[in-house]
XYZ file of C-alpha atoms in Angstrom:
575
model
C 11.134 27.439 -54.966
C 12.019 24.126 -56.679
C 9.977 22.074 -54.193
C 6.996 24.348 -54.708
C 7.240 23.961 -58.476
C 7.453 20.189 -58.069
C 4.291 20.231 -55.976
C 2.440 22.379 -58.507
C 3.511 20.121 -61.373
C 2.398 17.019 -59.489
C -1.026 18.460 -58.703
C -1.480 19.527 -62.313
C -0.586 16.075 -63.639
C -2.970 14.416 -61.193
C -5.810 16.787 -62.152
C -5.402 16.096 -65.865
C -5.154 12.334 -65.174
C -8.497 12.322 -63.370
C -10.404 14.195 -66.059
C -8.753 12.719 -69.169
C -10.862 10.149 -71.091
C -10.261 6.531 -69.971
C -8.743 3.869 -72.215
C -8.220 0.132 -71.821
C -4.582 -0.064 -72.838
C -1.053 -0.319 -71.443
C 0.180 2.709 -73.300
C 2.297 4.574 -70.689
C 5.708 3.382 -69.545
C 5.631 5.124 -66.151
C 8.434 5.856 -63.730
C 11.461 3.646 -63.086
C 13.386 1.162 -65.213
C 11.749 -1.608 -67.214
C 12.613 -4.370 -69.681
C 11.668 -2.423 -72.816
C 14.381 -2.353 -75.494
C 14.047 0.363 -78.095
C 13.197 -0.967 -81.575
C 15.708 -0.678 -84.376
C 16.471 2.904 -85.395
C 14.584 4.538 -82.499
C 16.497 7.248 -80.638
C 15.470 8.405 -77.173
C 16.790 11.429 -75.346
C 16.207 11.451 -71.584
C 16.615 14.687 -69.625
C 16.453 14.029 -65.908
C 16.543 16.189 -62.811
C 17.281 14.538 -59.444
C 17.194 16.568 -56.247
C 18.358 14.702 -53.145
C 18.681 16.060 -49.619
C 19.724 14.466 -46.332
C 20.686 15.554 -42.835
C 20.406 12.265 -40.940
C 21.937 8.806 -41.101
C 21.371 5.369 -39.607
C 24.185 5.186 -37.056
C 26.288 2.464 -35.504
C 28.270 2.333 -32.240
C 27.411 5.948 -31.430
C 27.576 6.457 -27.638
C 24.130 6.745 -26.126
C 22.297 5.593 -29.263
C 21.134 2.114 -30.371
C 22.540 0.756 -33.622
C 20.379 1.697 -36.579
C 18.887 4.739 -34.871
C 18.624 7.931 -36.867
C 21.203 10.508 -35.832
C 22.266 13.933 -37.130
C 24.669 13.858 -40.052
C 27.119 16.060 -38.138
C 27.178 13.890 -35.005
C 30.848 12.916 -35.458
C 31.833 16.586 -35.370
C 29.655 17.446 -32.371
C 31.936 16.830 -29.402
C 31.414 17.317 -25.693
C 35.129 17.944 -25.365
C 38.089 18.399 -27.714
C 40.957 16.726 -25.951
C 43.725 14.186 -26.368
C 41.453 11.678 -28.113
C 40.691 14.148 -30.905
C 44.184 15.715 -30.974
C 46.764 13.185 -29.730
C 49.526 15.795 -29.845
C 47.815 17.421 -26.848
C 49.059 14.431 -24.838
C 52.483 15.994 -24.312
C 50.913 19.250 -23.150
C 48.492 17.416 -20.882
C 51.333 15.415 -19.310
C 53.401 18.546 -18.795
C 50.565 20.417 -17.141
C 49.775 17.461 -14.895
C 53.354 17.660 -13.644
C 53.326 21.433 -13.275
C 49.989 21.509 -11.454
C 50.672 18.424 -9.360
C 47.314 16.983 -10.474
C 47.732 13.582 -12.188
C 44.047 13.514 -13.210
C 43.898 16.876 -14.970
C 42.580 16.625 -18.564
C 43.203 19.060 -21.379
C 40.219 20.353 -23.355
C 39.786 23.071 -25.937
C 36.040 23.114 -25.285
C 33.071 21.604 -27.084
C 31.794 21.775 -30.655
C 28.388 21.773 -32.296
C 28.036 20.951 -35.987
C 24.813 20.688 -37.988
C 25.155 19.295 -41.504
C 22.667 19.212 -44.350
C 23.781 17.880 -47.732
C 22.105 18.393 -51.070
C 22.948 16.710 -54.367
C 21.363 17.963 -57.580
C 22.057 15.689 -60.535
C 21.055 16.336 -64.148
C 21.759 13.220 -66.198
C 21.459 13.326 -69.962
C 20.852 9.863 -71.413
C 21.144 8.930 -75.092
C 19.465 5.631 -76.059
C 19.551 4.062 -79.524
C 17.981 0.841 -80.775
C 20.539 -0.943 -82.964
C 18.261 -3.883 -83.631
C 14.909 -4.882 -82.264
C 16.766 -6.738 -79.495
C 19.833 -4.579 -78.789
C 20.035 -0.969 -77.692
C 22.937 1.206 -76.568
C 22.944 3.943 -73.948
C 25.266 6.703 -72.790
C 24.564 8.556 -69.541
C 26.429 11.772 -68.764
C 25.370 13.521 -65.529
C 26.054 17.066 -64.482
C 26.152 17.152 -60.678
C 25.978 19.946 -58.133
C 26.698 19.173 -54.483
C 26.257 21.453 -51.512
C 27.112 20.829 -47.867
C 25.437 23.322 -45.580
C 27.396 23.619 -42.338
C 26.524 25.286 -39.054
C 29.626 25.196 -36.828
C 29.976 26.567 -33.318
C 32.450 26.088 -30.444
C 32.244 26.601 -26.674
C 28.517 27.028 -27.027
C 27.823 28.455 -23.557
C 31.162 30.232 -23.092
C 32.337 28.158 -20.139
C 33.756 24.998 -21.743
C 37.447 24.458 -22.237
C 40.466 24.996 -20.020
C 42.974 25.749 -22.792
C 43.214 28.704 -25.115
C 45.715 30.157 -27.553
C 49.124 30.945 -26.039
C 49.525 34.735 -26.173
C 53.312 34.391 -26.084
C 53.545 32.219 -29.209
C 50.329 32.189 -31.229
C 49.333 35.690 -30.165
C 52.877 37.121 -30.360
C 52.119 39.279 -27.316
C 55.135 41.292 -26.138
C 53.626 41.537 -22.659
C 53.251 37.763 -22.457
C 56.810 37.153 -23.641
C 58.173 39.706 -21.152
C 56.237 38.237 -18.222
C 57.308 34.688 -19.013
C 60.939 35.649 -19.585
C 60.957 37.622 -16.319
C 59.579 34.653 -14.413
C 62.239 32.327 -15.810
C 65.030 34.805 -15.092
C 63.845 35.374 -11.525
C 63.600 31.645 -10.784
C 67.040 30.943 -12.222
C 68.565 33.925 -10.385
C 66.978 32.752 -7.119
C 68.270 29.205 -7.549
C 71.733 30.455 -8.456
C 71.768 32.795 -5.438
C 70.758 29.990 -3.068
C 73.258 27.637 -4.636
C 75.982 30.272 -4.210
C 75.029 30.832 -0.555
C 75.294 27.105 0.171
C 78.722 26.958 -1.464
C 79.916 30.028 0.463
C 78.658 28.658 3.790
C 80.279 25.310 3.106
C 83.594 27.032 2.436
C 83.314 29.356 5.454
C 80.401 28.814 7.909
C 81.142 32.186 9.504
C 80.709 34.127 6.271
C 77.051 34.894 7.122
C 74.825 34.729 10.184
C 72.379 32.645 8.121
C 74.911 29.910 7.427
C 74.077 27.707 10.432
C 70.399 27.619 9.506
C 71.166 27.154 5.823
C 73.606 24.314 6.421
C 71.173 22.678 8.827
C 68.539 22.690 6.057
C 70.926 22.032 3.192
C 68.968 19.024 1.878
C 65.763 21.052 1.671
C 67.597 23.928 0.008
C 69.140 21.642 -2.622
C 65.725 20.074 -3.276
C 64.231 23.553 -3.687
C 66.927 24.475 -6.200
C 66.314 21.317 -8.245
C 62.531 21.482 -8.114
C 62.311 25.207 -8.880
C 64.620 24.896 -11.873
C 62.570 22.023 -13.280
C 59.370 23.948 -12.627
C 60.691 27.103 -14.272
C 62.071 25.159 -17.240
C 58.846 23.204 -17.714
C 56.730 26.316 -17.383
C 58.549 29.171 -19.134
C 61.967 27.781 -20.076
C 63.457 28.579 -23.482
C 63.675 25.932 -26.187
C 67.022 24.203 -25.797
C 67.352 25.460 -22.228
C 69.281 23.576 -19.582
C 66.173 22.529 -17.666
C 63.734 21.841 -20.517
C 65.282 21.132 -23.923
C 61.877 21.232 -25.669
C 60.953 24.514 -23.998
C 58.408 25.336 -21.341
C 54.666 24.959 -21.855
C 54.148 28.733 -21.919
C 57.051 29.132 -24.324
C 56.620 26.369 -26.899
C 53.004 25.186 -26.782
C 50.347 26.819 -28.967
C 47.871 26.287 -26.108
C 48.104 27.198 -22.419
C 45.633 27.246 -19.513
C 43.018 29.990 -19.518
C 43.133 32.663 -16.843
C 41.114 31.669 -13.797
C 40.916 27.954 -14.637
C 42.054 25.238 -12.237
C 45.343 24.561 -14.010
C 46.358 28.213 -14.165
C 45.413 28.794 -10.535
C 47.396 25.705 -9.467
C 50.491 26.892 -11.313
C 50.195 30.375 -9.839
C 49.798 28.788 -6.390
C 53.015 26.822 -6.899
C 54.798 30.010 -7.956
C 53.767 31.614 -4.662
C 54.944 28.538 -2.757
C 58.373 28.680 -4.406
C 58.535 32.423 -3.733
C 57.876 31.835 -0.027
C 60.468 29.067 0.249
C 63.148 31.183 -1.406
C 62.254 34.086 0.894
C 62.847 31.803 3.896
C 66.395 31.166 2.697
C 67.312 34.417 0.943
C 65.261 36.917 2.907
C 65.154 40.336 1.314
C 67.552 39.083 -1.354
C 64.860 36.888 -2.927
C 64.570 38.029 -6.570
C 61.210 36.308 -7.258
C 58.396 38.850 -7.536
C 56.352 37.297 -10.379
C 52.863 35.935 -9.842
C 53.204 33.304 -12.584
C 53.231 32.779 -16.345
C 51.019 34.711 -18.729
C 47.737 32.792 -19.190
C 45.460 32.586 -22.194
C 42.961 35.385 -21.875
C 39.929 33.803 -23.507
C 38.313 30.565 -24.634
C 38.394 29.550 -28.259
C 35.959 31.247 -30.617
C 34.708 30.051 -34.009
C 37.463 31.934 -35.912
C 39.989 30.357 -33.523
C 38.613 26.871 -34.271
C 38.800 27.495 -38.012
C 42.386 28.655 -37.560
C 43.244 25.395 -35.766
C 41.811 23.443 -38.698
C 43.644 25.384 -41.390
C 46.969 26.743 -40.040
C 50.038 24.524 -40.445
C 51.181 25.272 -36.880
C 48.402 23.056 -35.496
C 49.029 20.059 -37.723
C 45.596 19.466 -39.258
C 46.080 21.626 -42.379
C 42.584 21.196 -43.770
C 39.873 23.371 -45.231
C 37.704 25.358 -42.819
C 34.564 23.641 -41.571
C 32.157 25.707 -43.597
C 29.533 25.292 -46.315
C 30.954 23.857 -49.535
C 29.634 23.540 -53.093
C 30.807 21.725 -56.225
C 29.641 21.646 -59.833
C 31.153 19.047 -62.133
C 30.448 16.150 -64.440
C 29.525 13.005 -62.531
C 30.505 9.425 -63.356
C 29.658 8.432 -66.939
C 27.836 5.212 -67.888
C 28.254 3.319 -71.183
C 25.740 0.514 -71.527
C 24.105 -2.049 -73.781
C 20.754 -3.802 -73.303
C 19.594 -7.073 -74.828
C 15.989 -8.226 -75.067
C 15.861 -11.901 -74.055
C 12.131 -12.551 -74.377
C 9.076 -10.509 -75.271
C 5.604 -12.029 -75.379
C 4.521 -9.029 -77.471
C 6.866 -10.185 -80.225
C 8.303 -6.666 -80.516
C 4.974 -5.340 -81.767
C 4.076 -1.812 -80.655
C 0.418 -2.497 -81.468
C 0.379 -5.509 -79.153
C 2.131 -3.547 -76.443
C -0.329 -0.659 -76.677
C -3.317 -3.036 -76.428
C -2.240 -5.887 -74.126
C -4.508 -8.761 -73.197
C -4.180 -11.452 -70.579
C -0.783 -12.127 -69.040
C 2.359 -10.915 -70.782
C 6.031 -11.012 -69.902
C 9.257 -9.602 -71.213
C 12.790 -9.766 -69.888
C 16.120 -8.180 -70.766
C 19.689 -8.024 -69.531
C 22.180 -5.174 -69.648
C 25.822 -4.418 -68.987
C 27.197 -1.027 -67.954
C 30.720 0.331 -67.766
C 30.951 3.208 -65.288
C 33.815 5.641 -65.855
C 35.149 7.790 -62.977
C 34.665 11.158 -64.650
C 33.280 12.760 -61.485
C 35.170 14.458 -58.678
C 36.074 12.396 -55.630
C 35.840 13.896 -52.134
C 38.698 16.224 -51.203
C 40.851 14.681 -48.454
C 41.390 18.166 -47.016
C 37.684 18.906 -46.671
C 35.978 16.947 -43.898
C 32.429 17.640 -45.142
C 33.042 17.436 -48.885
C 30.542 15.596 -51.100
C 32.054 14.539 -54.405
C 30.277 14.317 -57.751
C 31.473 10.743 -58.301
C 32.931 7.694 -56.566
C 36.304 7.923 -58.273
C 36.387 4.247 -59.338
C 35.766 2.405 -62.601
C 33.020 -0.179 -62.198
C 31.124 -2.859 -64.127
C 27.418 -3.324 -63.562
C 25.134 -6.145 -64.646
C 21.374 -5.721 -64.768
C 18.337 -7.968 -65.212
C 14.898 -6.631 -66.086
C 11.567 -8.383 -65.973
C 8.116 -6.971 -66.742
C 4.873 -8.735 -65.885
C 1.685 -7.331 -67.454
C -1.748 -8.363 -66.215
C -4.591 -7.307 -68.465
C -4.690 -3.859 -69.961
C -4.074 -1.651 -66.920
C -1.582 -3.183 -64.508
C 2.034 -4.038 -65.006
C 5.022 -4.389 -62.722
C 8.770 -4.235 -63.354
C 11.464 -6.089 -61.453
C 15.083 -4.976 -61.765
C 18.211 -6.514 -60.273
C 21.534 -4.681 -60.420
C 24.988 -5.810 -59.328
C 27.809 -3.264 -59.338
C 31.456 -4.310 -59.003
C 34.020 -1.458 -58.729
C 37.630 -2.008 -59.757
C 40.450 -1.458 -57.279
C 42.191 1.884 -57.394
C 44.267 4.270 -55.293
C 43.020 7.378 -53.547
C 44.459 10.020 -51.266
C 42.610 9.800 -47.958
C 43.108 10.640 -44.297
C 43.474 7.416 -42.328
C 41.379 7.499 -39.164
C 41.460 4.844 -36.461
C 37.708 5.013 -35.777
C 34.856 6.248 -37.997
C 33.906 9.019 -35.573
C 37.421 10.507 -35.377
C 36.977 12.806 -38.339
C 39.432 15.609 -37.513
C 42.515 13.749 -38.700
C 45.871 15.597 -38.806
C 47.746 16.125 -42.035
C 50.246 13.303 -41.469
C 47.329 10.870 -41.751
C 46.733 11.929 -45.349
C 48.187 9.101 -47.408
C 47.688 7.413 -50.766
C 45.985 4.080 -50.073
C 44.869 1.088 -52.140
C 41.093 0.943 -52.266
C 38.539 -1.699 -53.246
C 35.017 -0.362 -52.934
C 32.405 -2.877 -51.877
C 30.132 -4.444 -54.461
C 26.526 -3.232 -54.472
C 23.366 -5.306 -54.983
C 20.029 -3.664 -55.748
C 16.539 -5.040 -56.156
C 13.878 -2.689 -57.490
C 10.222 -3.306 -58.164
C 7.805 -0.776 -59.619
C 4.082 -1.551 -59.876
C 2.110 0.670 -62.260
C -1.551 1.274 -62.986
C -2.367 2.773 -66.374
C -5.246 5.180 -65.923
C -5.871 6.074 -69.574
C -4.051 6.686 -72.841
C -1.919 9.377 -71.247
C -1.423 8.777 -67.545
C -0.130 6.140 -65.161
C 0.536 6.102 -61.433
C 3.353 4.094 -59.907
C 4.774 2.884 -56.639
C 8.358 1.816 -56.068
C 10.389 -0.227 -53.596
C 14.190 -0.532 -53.674
C 16.436 -2.712 -51.548
C 20.132 -1.908 -51.719
C 23.076 -3.539 -49.996
C 26.680 -2.438 -50.409
C 29.423 -4.694 -49.126
C 32.264 -3.424 -46.968
C 35.053 -1.446 -48.621
C 38.638 -2.647 -48.244
C 41.689 -0.416 -47.885
C 45.347 -1.388 -47.784
C 48.547 0.360 -46.819
C 50.720 0.807 -43.732
C 52.663 3.958 -42.982
C 55.143 4.663 -40.177
C 55.043 8.250 -38.932
C 57.952 9.344 -36.684
C 57.574 11.280 -33.441
C 59.171 14.302 -35.063
C 56.090 14.523 -37.303
C 53.304 13.460 -34.930
C 54.628 15.547 -32.066
C 54.046 12.866 -29.426
C 55.216 9.348 -30.500
C 56.150 7.078 -33.382
C 52.968 5.555 -34.811
C 51.988 3.141 -37.578
C 48.909 3.867 -39.648
C 46.977 0.911 -41.053
C 44.591 1.866 -43.853
C 42.351 -1.124 -43.064
C 40.751 0.963 -40.305
C 38.967 2.804 -43.124
C 36.961 -0.389 -43.726
C 34.873 0.282 -40.629
C 31.223 1.253 -41.152
C 31.417 1.140 -44.957
C 28.878 -1.671 -45.329
C 25.420 -0.250 -46.011
C 21.861 -1.527 -46.257
C 18.987 0.638 -47.426
C 15.239 0.273 -48.026
C 13.451 2.878 -50.147
C 9.806 3.559 -50.842
C 8.461 5.927 -53.442
C 5.741 6.733 -55.893
C 5.061 8.862 -58.900
C 2.924 9.812 -61.864
C 3.666 9.922 -65.576
C 2.261 11.416 -68.756
C 2.864 10.002 -72.242
C 1.606 10.891 -75.716
C 3.256 7.912 -77.448
C -0.064 6.289 -78.282
C -1.393 9.573 -79.647
C 1.733 9.850 -81.784
C 1.187 6.344 -83.133
C -2.323 7.429 -84.099
C -1.003 10.534 -85.809
C -2.536 12.895 -83.239
C 0.772 14.244 -81.864
C 3.758 15.649 -83.687
C 6.505 15.023 -81.120
C 6.444 11.823 -79.044
C 7.446 12.406 -75.436
C 6.907 11.328 -71.837
C 7.130 13.242 -68.560
C 7.462 11.509 -65.195
C 7.615 12.623 -61.589
C 8.954 10.340 -58.843
C 9.447 10.903 -55.147
C 11.241 8.353 -52.984
C 12.868 8.302 -49.592
C 14.879 5.972 -47.406
C 12.594 4.301 -44.862
C 15.145 2.083 -43.121
C 18.866 1.510 -43.160
C 21.910 0.266 -41.315
C 25.685 0.295 -41.435
C 26.652 3.464 -39.598
C 26.976 5.780 -42.596
C 23.757 5.130 -44.496
C 22.019 8.486 -45.037
C 18.253 8.906 -44.952
C 17.668 10.255 -48.446
C 14.751 12.314 -49.723
C 14.687 12.513 -53.520
C 12.477 14.175 -56.116
C 12.928 13.336 -59.790
C 11.452 14.841 -62.928
C 12.287 13.212 -66.270
C 11.511 14.066 -69.879
C 11.820 11.434 -72.625
C 11.875 12.480 -76.277
C 11.712 9.986 -79.169
C 12.777 10.089 -82.807
C 13.178 7.552 -85.610
C 16.674 7.741 -87.112
C 16.642 4.702 -89.395
C 14.794 1.465 -90.046
C 11.239 0.959 -88.915
C 9.642 -0.084 -85.683
C 7.109 -2.834 -85.644
């Protein structure tokens, strides 16, 4: 509905502009910033609505894509497989199952993921401007910001991906699974103990059983069977702290186990049958092993399962679910001052409303940005904050060139330097490894990169009320810098001692952007000066979008802006 209203408003403004009476004067400010400094005692209230949406970015080092190519915003969460690279603590499980299956090349995977992201930021800045003198004005900008991340998340999209699922014996708390696994362990241990006892009895008295000659002749094989079967049983279904697997068997301690019918499960069941046959050759009818194997996972992961992995403490990520998220909060606040350096109009409103020849004015400004907005939540992987979370200083230069009575163009240069601060963030080794476990959430020292912007806005004044404008913006943000090293023990990671270096967060934080836009504006300021209007105001509409970018995390923005400017004289007199 908002976009439709914007379109209607734009068409209406254009219609009025075409049929309004022409005038030979530069009497409309137009869209964008300019070098104008409010005269002494003039107060201006600016009410602005910015609506920005984006679902793509200009990527870097994305497999299968050239650098700078547009890619979906959710590409880092869209994975062909969720394995050891995404969850390093699966490495222990993968190694254990490689041993149990006898396949050194087997790879663990929970399946694939598909994530579509679309972000929207609606900002409503309120700006208060006041002319202290004819050369100095002050400004306060307070934005109210709403952010919304729309998330479509799916896993195992065709129902056949993944070879691991939830362990029914632990995660599912299935009594049947626990019973089957316990029975298997008991049978294997009883079989090994029985064979071990038979060997000892035959060694003490070879005539104690008719099978002793054969058993003693194959004693080495029997002892190997005892050792291998105990290790297999311990690694598969052994209790935690058990004699043959202190950390517990895969089907006892791991939250994930092979899915029924998959290669790993079939290989383990095949080995169970092989052990059963070998024990039968030694123990005959006394073989206690009747099990067919451990209790497998019965299904592949579903979307609720994936959300559970992200949120439950048992899986180590401990984050918010990957779902649509919204915020409403004050954004970062700007306090600024602007100084008029030169004005060929001499500060005269009459001269400005009726320009002739070539004119020029220039101003400089300084802005202090306060971090009153909300920074992104370290526990929400798709969160969009309402502010950057850092205090910053910004310097600005403005220059206006006016040619004749209808054309003028503004040039603006901005340089923003954030101060260093500390933030809680999840330290990732590579920019595309977004699903970082909880132990990677640390408080790091942060220095956001400085930003340089160049903006130019050409304007054509159609008549006393309307102007049309174009706009080009170049923006470059330098690389961020993060500091901090953290040693995380194996007891926490679940697989090894590791050292986290926050400098890996520097990667893909440099950004370059080119924007193009255009707009239309209405002003009754000249009518007010002539006494034909009671309330002086201006209305502007601007649309701009990113047309090129680089850096890996530079979004392709689409922005619509509507602004209302209201003027009042509080004290003194304007020229």
